[in-house]
PDB file of N, CA and C in Angstrom:
ATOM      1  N   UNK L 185       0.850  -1.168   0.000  1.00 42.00           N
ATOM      2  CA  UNK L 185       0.000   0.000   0.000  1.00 42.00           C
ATOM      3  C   UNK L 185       0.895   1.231   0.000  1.00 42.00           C
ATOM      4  N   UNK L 186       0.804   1.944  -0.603  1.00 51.00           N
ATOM      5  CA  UNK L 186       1.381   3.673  -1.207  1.00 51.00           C
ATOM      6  C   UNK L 186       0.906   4.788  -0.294  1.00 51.00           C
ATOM      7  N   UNK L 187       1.797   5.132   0.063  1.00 59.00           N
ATOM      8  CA  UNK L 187       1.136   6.786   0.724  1.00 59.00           C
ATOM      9  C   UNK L 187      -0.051   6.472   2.109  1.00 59.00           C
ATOM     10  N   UNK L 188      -1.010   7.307   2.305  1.00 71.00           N
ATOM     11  CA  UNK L 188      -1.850   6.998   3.700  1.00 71.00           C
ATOM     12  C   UNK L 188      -2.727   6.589   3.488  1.00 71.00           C
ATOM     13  N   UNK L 189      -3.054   5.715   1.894  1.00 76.00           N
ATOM     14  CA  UNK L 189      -4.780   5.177   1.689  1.00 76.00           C
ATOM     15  C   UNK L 189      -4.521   4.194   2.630  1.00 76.00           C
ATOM     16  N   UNK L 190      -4.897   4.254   4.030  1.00 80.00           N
ATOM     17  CA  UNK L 190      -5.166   2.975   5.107  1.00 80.00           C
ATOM     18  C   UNK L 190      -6.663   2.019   5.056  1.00 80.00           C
ATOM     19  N   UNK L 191      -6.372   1.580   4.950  1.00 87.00           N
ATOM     20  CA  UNK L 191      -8.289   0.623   5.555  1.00 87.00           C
ATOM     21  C   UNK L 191      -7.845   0.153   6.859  1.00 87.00           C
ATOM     22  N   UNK L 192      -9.186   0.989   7.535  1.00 89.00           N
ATOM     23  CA  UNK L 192      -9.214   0.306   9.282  1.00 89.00           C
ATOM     24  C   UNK L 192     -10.108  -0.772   9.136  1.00 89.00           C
ATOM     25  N   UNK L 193      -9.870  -1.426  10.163  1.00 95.00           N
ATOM     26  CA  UNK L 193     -11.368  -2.363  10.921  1.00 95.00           C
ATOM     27  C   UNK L 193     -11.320  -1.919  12.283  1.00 95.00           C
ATOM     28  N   UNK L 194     -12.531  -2.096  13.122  1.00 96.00           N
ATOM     29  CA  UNK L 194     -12.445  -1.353  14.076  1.00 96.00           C
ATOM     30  C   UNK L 194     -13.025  -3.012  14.764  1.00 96.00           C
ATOM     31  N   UNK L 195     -12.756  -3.087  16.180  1.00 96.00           N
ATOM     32  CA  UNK L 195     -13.011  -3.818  17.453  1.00 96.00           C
ATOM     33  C   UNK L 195     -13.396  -3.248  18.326  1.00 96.00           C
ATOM     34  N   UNK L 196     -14.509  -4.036  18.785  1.00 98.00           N
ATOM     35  CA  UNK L 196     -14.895  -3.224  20.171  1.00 98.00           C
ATOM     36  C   UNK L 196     -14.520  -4.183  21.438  1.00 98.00           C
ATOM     37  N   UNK L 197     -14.245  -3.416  22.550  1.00 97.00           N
ATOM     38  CA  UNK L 197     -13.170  -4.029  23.521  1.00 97.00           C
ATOM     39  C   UNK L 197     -14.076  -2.850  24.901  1.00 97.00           C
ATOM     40  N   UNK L 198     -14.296  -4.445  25.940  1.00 97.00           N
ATOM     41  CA  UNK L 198     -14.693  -3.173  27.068  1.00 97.00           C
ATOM     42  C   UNK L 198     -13.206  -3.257  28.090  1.00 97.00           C
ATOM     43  N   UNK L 199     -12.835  -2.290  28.986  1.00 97.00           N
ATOM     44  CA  UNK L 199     -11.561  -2.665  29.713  1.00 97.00           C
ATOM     45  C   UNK L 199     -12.541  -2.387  31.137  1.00 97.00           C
ATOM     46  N   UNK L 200     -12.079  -2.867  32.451  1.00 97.00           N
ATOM     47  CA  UNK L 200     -12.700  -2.366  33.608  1.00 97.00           C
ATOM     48  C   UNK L 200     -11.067  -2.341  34.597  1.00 97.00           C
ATOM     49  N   UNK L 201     -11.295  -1.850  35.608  1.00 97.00           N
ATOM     50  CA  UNK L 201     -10.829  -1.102  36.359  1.00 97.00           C
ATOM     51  C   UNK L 201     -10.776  -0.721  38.146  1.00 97.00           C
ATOM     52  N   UNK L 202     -10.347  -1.021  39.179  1.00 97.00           N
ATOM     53  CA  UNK L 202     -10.854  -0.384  40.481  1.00 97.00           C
ATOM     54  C   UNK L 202     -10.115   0.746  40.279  1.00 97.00           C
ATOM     55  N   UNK L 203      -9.184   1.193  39.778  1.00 96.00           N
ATOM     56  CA  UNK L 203      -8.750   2.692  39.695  1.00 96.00           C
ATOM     57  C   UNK L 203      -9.160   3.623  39.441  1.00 96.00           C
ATOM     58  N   UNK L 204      -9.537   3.843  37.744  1.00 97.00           N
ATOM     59  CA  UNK L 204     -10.447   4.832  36.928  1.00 97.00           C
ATOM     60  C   UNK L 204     -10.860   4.246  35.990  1.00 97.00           C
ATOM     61  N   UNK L 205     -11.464   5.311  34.809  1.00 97.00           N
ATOM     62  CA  UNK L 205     -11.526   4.814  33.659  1.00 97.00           C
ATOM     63  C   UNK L 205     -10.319   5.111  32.488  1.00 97.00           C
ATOM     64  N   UNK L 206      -9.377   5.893  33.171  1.00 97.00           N
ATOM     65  CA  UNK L 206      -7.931   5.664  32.259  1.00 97.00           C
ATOM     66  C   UNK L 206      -7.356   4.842  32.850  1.00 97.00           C
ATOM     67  N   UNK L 207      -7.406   3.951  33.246  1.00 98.00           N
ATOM     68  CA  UNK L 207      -6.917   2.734  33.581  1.00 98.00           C
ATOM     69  C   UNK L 207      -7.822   1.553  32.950  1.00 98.00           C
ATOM     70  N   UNK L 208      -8.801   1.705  32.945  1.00 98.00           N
ATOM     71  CA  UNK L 208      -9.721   0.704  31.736  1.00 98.00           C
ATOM     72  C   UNK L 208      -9.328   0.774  30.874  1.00 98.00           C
ATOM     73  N   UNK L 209      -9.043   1.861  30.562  1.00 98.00           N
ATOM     74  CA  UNK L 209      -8.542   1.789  28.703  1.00 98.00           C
ATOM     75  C   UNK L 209      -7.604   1.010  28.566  1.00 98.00           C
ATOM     76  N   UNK L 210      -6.585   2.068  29.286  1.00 98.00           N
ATOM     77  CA  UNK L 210      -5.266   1.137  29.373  1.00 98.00           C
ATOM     78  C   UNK L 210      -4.854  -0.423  29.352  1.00 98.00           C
ATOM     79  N   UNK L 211      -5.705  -0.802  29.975  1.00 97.00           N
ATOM     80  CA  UNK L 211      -5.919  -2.482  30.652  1.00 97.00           C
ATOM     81  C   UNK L 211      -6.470  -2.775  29.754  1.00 97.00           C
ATOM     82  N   UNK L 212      -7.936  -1.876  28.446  1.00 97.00           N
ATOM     83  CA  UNK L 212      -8.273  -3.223  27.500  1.00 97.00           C
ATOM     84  C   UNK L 212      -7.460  -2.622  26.362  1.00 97.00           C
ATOM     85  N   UNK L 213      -6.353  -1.940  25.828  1.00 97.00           N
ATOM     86  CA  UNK L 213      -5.829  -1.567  25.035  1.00 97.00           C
ATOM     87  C   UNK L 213      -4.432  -2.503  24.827  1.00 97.00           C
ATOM     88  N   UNK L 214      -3.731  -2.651  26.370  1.00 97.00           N
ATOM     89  CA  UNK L 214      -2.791  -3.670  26.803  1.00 97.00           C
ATOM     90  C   UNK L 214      -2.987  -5.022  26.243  1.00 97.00           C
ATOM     91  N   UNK L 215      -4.169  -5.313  26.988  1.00 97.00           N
ATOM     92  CA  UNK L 215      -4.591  -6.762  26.619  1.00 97.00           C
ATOM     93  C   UNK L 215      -4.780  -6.980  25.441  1.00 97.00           C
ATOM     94  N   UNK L 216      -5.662  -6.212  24.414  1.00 97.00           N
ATOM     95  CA  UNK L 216      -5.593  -6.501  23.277  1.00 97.00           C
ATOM     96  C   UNK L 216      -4.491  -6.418  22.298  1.00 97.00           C
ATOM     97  N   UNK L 217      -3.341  -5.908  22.294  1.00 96.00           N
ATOM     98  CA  UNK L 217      -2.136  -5.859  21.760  1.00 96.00           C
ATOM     99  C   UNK L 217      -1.035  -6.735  22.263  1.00 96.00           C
ATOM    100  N   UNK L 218      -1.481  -7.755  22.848  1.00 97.00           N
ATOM    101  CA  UNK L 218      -0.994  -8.784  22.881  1.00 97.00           C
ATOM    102  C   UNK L 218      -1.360  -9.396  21.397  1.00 97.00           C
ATOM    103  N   UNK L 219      -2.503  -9.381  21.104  1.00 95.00           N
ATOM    104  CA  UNK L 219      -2.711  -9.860  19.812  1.00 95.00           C
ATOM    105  C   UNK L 219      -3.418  -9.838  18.340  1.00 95.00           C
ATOM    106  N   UNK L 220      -3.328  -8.070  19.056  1.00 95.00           N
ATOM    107  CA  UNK L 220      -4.026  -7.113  17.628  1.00 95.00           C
ATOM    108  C   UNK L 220      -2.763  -6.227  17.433  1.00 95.00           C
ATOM    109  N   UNK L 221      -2.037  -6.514  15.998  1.00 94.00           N
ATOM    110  CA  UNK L 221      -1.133  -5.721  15.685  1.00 94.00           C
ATOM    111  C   UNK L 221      -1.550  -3.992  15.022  1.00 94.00           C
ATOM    112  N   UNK L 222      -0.549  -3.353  14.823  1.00 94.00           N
ATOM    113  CA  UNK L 222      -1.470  -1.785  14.033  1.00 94.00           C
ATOM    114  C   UNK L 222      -2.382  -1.373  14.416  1.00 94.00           C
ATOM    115  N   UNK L 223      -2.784  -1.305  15.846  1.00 95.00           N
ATOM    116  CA  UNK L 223      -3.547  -0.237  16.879  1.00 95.00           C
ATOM    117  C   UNK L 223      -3.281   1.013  16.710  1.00 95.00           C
ATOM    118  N   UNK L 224      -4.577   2.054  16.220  1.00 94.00           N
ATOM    119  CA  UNK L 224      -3.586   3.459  15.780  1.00 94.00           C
ATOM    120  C   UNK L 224      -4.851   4.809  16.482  1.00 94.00           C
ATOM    121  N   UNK L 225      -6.075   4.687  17.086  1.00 95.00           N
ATOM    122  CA  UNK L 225      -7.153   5.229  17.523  1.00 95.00           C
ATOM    123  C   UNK L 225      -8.096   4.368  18.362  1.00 95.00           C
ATOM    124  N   UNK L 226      -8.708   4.850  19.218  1.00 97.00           N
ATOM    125  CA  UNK L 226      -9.820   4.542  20.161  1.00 97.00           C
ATOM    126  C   UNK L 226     -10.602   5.530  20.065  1.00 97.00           C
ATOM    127  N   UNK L 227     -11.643   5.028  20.505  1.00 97.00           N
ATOM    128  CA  UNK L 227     -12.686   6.140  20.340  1.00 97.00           C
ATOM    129  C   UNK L 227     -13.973   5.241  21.915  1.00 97.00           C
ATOM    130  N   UNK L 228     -13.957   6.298  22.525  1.00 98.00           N
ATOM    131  CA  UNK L 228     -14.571   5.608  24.524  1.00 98.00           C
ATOM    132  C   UNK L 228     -16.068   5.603  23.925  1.00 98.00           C
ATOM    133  N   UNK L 229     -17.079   5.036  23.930  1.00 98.00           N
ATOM    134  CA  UNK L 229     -18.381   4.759  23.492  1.00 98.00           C
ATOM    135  C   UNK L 229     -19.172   4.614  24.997  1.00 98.00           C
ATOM    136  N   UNK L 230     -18.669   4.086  25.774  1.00 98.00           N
ATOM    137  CA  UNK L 230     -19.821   3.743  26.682  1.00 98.00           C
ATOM    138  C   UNK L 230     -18.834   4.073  27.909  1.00 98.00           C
ATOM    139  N   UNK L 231     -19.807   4.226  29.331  1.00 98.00           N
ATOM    140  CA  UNK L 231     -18.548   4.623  30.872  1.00 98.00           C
ATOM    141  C   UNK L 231     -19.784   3.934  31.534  1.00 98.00           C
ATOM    142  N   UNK L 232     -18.939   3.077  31.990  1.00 97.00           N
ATOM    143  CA  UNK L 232     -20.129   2.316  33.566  1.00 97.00           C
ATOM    144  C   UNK L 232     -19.581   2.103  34.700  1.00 97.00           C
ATOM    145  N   UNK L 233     -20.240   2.290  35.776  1.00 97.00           N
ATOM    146  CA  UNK L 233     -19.432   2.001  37.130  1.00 97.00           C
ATOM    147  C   UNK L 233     -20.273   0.310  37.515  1.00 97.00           C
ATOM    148  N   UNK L 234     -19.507  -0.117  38.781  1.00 96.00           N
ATOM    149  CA  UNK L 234     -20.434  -0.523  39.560  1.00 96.00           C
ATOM    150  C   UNK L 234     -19.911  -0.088  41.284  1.00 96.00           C
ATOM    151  N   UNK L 235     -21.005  -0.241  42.155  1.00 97.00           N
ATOM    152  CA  UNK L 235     -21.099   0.810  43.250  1.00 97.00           C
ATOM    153  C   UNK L 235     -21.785  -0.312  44.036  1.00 97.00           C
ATOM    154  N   UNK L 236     -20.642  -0.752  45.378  1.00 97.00           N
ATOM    155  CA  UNK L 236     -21.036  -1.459  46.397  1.00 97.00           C
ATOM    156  C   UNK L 236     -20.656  -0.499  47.672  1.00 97.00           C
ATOM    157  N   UNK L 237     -21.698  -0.851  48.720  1.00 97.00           N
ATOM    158  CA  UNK L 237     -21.496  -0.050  49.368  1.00 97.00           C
ATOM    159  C   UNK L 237     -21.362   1.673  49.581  1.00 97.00           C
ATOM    160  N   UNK L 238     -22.225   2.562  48.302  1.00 97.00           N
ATOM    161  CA  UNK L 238     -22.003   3.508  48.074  1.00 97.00           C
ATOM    162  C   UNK L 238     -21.107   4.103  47.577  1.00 97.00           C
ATOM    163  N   UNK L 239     -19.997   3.248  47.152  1.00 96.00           N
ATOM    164  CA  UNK L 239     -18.743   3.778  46.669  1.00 96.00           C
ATOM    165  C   UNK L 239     -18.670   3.000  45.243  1.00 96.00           C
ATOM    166  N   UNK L 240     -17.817   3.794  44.367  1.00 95.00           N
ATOM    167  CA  UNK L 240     -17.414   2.991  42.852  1.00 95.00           C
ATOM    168  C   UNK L 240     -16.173   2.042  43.149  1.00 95.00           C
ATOM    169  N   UNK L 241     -16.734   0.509  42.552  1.00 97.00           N
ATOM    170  CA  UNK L 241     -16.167  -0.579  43.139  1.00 97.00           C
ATOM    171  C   UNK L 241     -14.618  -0.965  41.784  1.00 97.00           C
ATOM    172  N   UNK L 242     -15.930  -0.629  41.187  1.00 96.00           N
ATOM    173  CA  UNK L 242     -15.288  -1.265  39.108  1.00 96.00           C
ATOM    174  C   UNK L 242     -15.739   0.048  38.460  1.00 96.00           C
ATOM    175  N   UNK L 243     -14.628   0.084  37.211  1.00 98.00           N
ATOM    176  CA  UNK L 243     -14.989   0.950  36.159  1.00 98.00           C
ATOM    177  C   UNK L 243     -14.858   0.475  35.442  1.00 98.00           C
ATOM    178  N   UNK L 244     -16.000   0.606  34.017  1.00 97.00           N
ATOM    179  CA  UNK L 244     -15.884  -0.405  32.890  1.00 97.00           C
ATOM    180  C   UNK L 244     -16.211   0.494  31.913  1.00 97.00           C
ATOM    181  N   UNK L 245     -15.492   0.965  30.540  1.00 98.00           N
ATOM    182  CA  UNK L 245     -15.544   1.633  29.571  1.00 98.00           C
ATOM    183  C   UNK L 245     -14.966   0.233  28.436  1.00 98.00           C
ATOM    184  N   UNK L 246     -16.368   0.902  27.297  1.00 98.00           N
ATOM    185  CA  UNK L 246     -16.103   0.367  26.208  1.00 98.00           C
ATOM    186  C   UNK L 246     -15.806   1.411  25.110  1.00 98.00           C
ATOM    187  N   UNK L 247     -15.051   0.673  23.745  1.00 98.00           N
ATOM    188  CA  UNK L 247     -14.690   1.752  23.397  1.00 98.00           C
ATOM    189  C   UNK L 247     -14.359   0.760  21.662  1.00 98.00           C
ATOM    190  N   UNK L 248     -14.150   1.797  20.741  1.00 98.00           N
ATOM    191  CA  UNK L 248     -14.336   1.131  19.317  1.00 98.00           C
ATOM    192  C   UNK L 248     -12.339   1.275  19.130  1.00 98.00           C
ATOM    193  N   UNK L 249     -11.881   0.512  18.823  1.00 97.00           N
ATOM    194  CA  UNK L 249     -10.541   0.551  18.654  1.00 97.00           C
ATOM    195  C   UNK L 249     -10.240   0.293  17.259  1.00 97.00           C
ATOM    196  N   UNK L 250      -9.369   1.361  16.551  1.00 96.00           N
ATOM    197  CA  UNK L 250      -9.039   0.983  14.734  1.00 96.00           C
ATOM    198  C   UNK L 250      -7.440   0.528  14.629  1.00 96.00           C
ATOM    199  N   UNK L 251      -7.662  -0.388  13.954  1.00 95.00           N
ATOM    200  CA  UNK L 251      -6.461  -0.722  13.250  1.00 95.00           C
ATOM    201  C   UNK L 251      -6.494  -1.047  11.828  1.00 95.00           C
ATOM    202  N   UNK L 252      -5.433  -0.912  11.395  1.00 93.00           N
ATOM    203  CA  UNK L 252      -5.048  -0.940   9.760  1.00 93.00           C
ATOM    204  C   UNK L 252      -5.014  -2.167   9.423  1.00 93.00           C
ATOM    205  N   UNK L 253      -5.319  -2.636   7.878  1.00 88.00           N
ATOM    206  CA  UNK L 253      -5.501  -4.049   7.849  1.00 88.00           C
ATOM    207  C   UNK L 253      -3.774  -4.083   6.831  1.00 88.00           C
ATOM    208  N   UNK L 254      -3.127  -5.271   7.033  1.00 80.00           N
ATOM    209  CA  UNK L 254      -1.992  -5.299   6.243  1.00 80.00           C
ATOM    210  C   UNK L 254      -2.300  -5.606   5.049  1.00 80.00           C
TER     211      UNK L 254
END
């Protein structure tokens, strides 16, 4: 392929978290590049907690991730 005509495909990947939700990302961005090569954008689609005890326990963000096809 010549110059920047790229073709993405995009994956959707949720990551969760007891820290934040930049740490979700992180954690499902990690994990998936273990075995998605040419990761080049995310884009956060969804933010969920869950809440025991009045407090945020888990954070779980999903999110559309692009990569280039070879």
């Amino acid at each position: 392929m010549t110059g920047n005509n790229h073709v993405y495909k995009l994956l959707e990947l949720t990551g969760s978290s007891e820290v934040g939700i930049e740490d979700a990302v992180q954690n499902a961005i990690s994990k998936a590049g273990a075995t998605v090569r040419n990761m080049h954008w995310f884009e956060v689609t969804e933010t969920r907690g869950h809440i025991v005890e009045g407090k945020v326990a888990h954070w779980q963000v999903t999110m559309k991730v692009g990569f280039t096809l070879e």
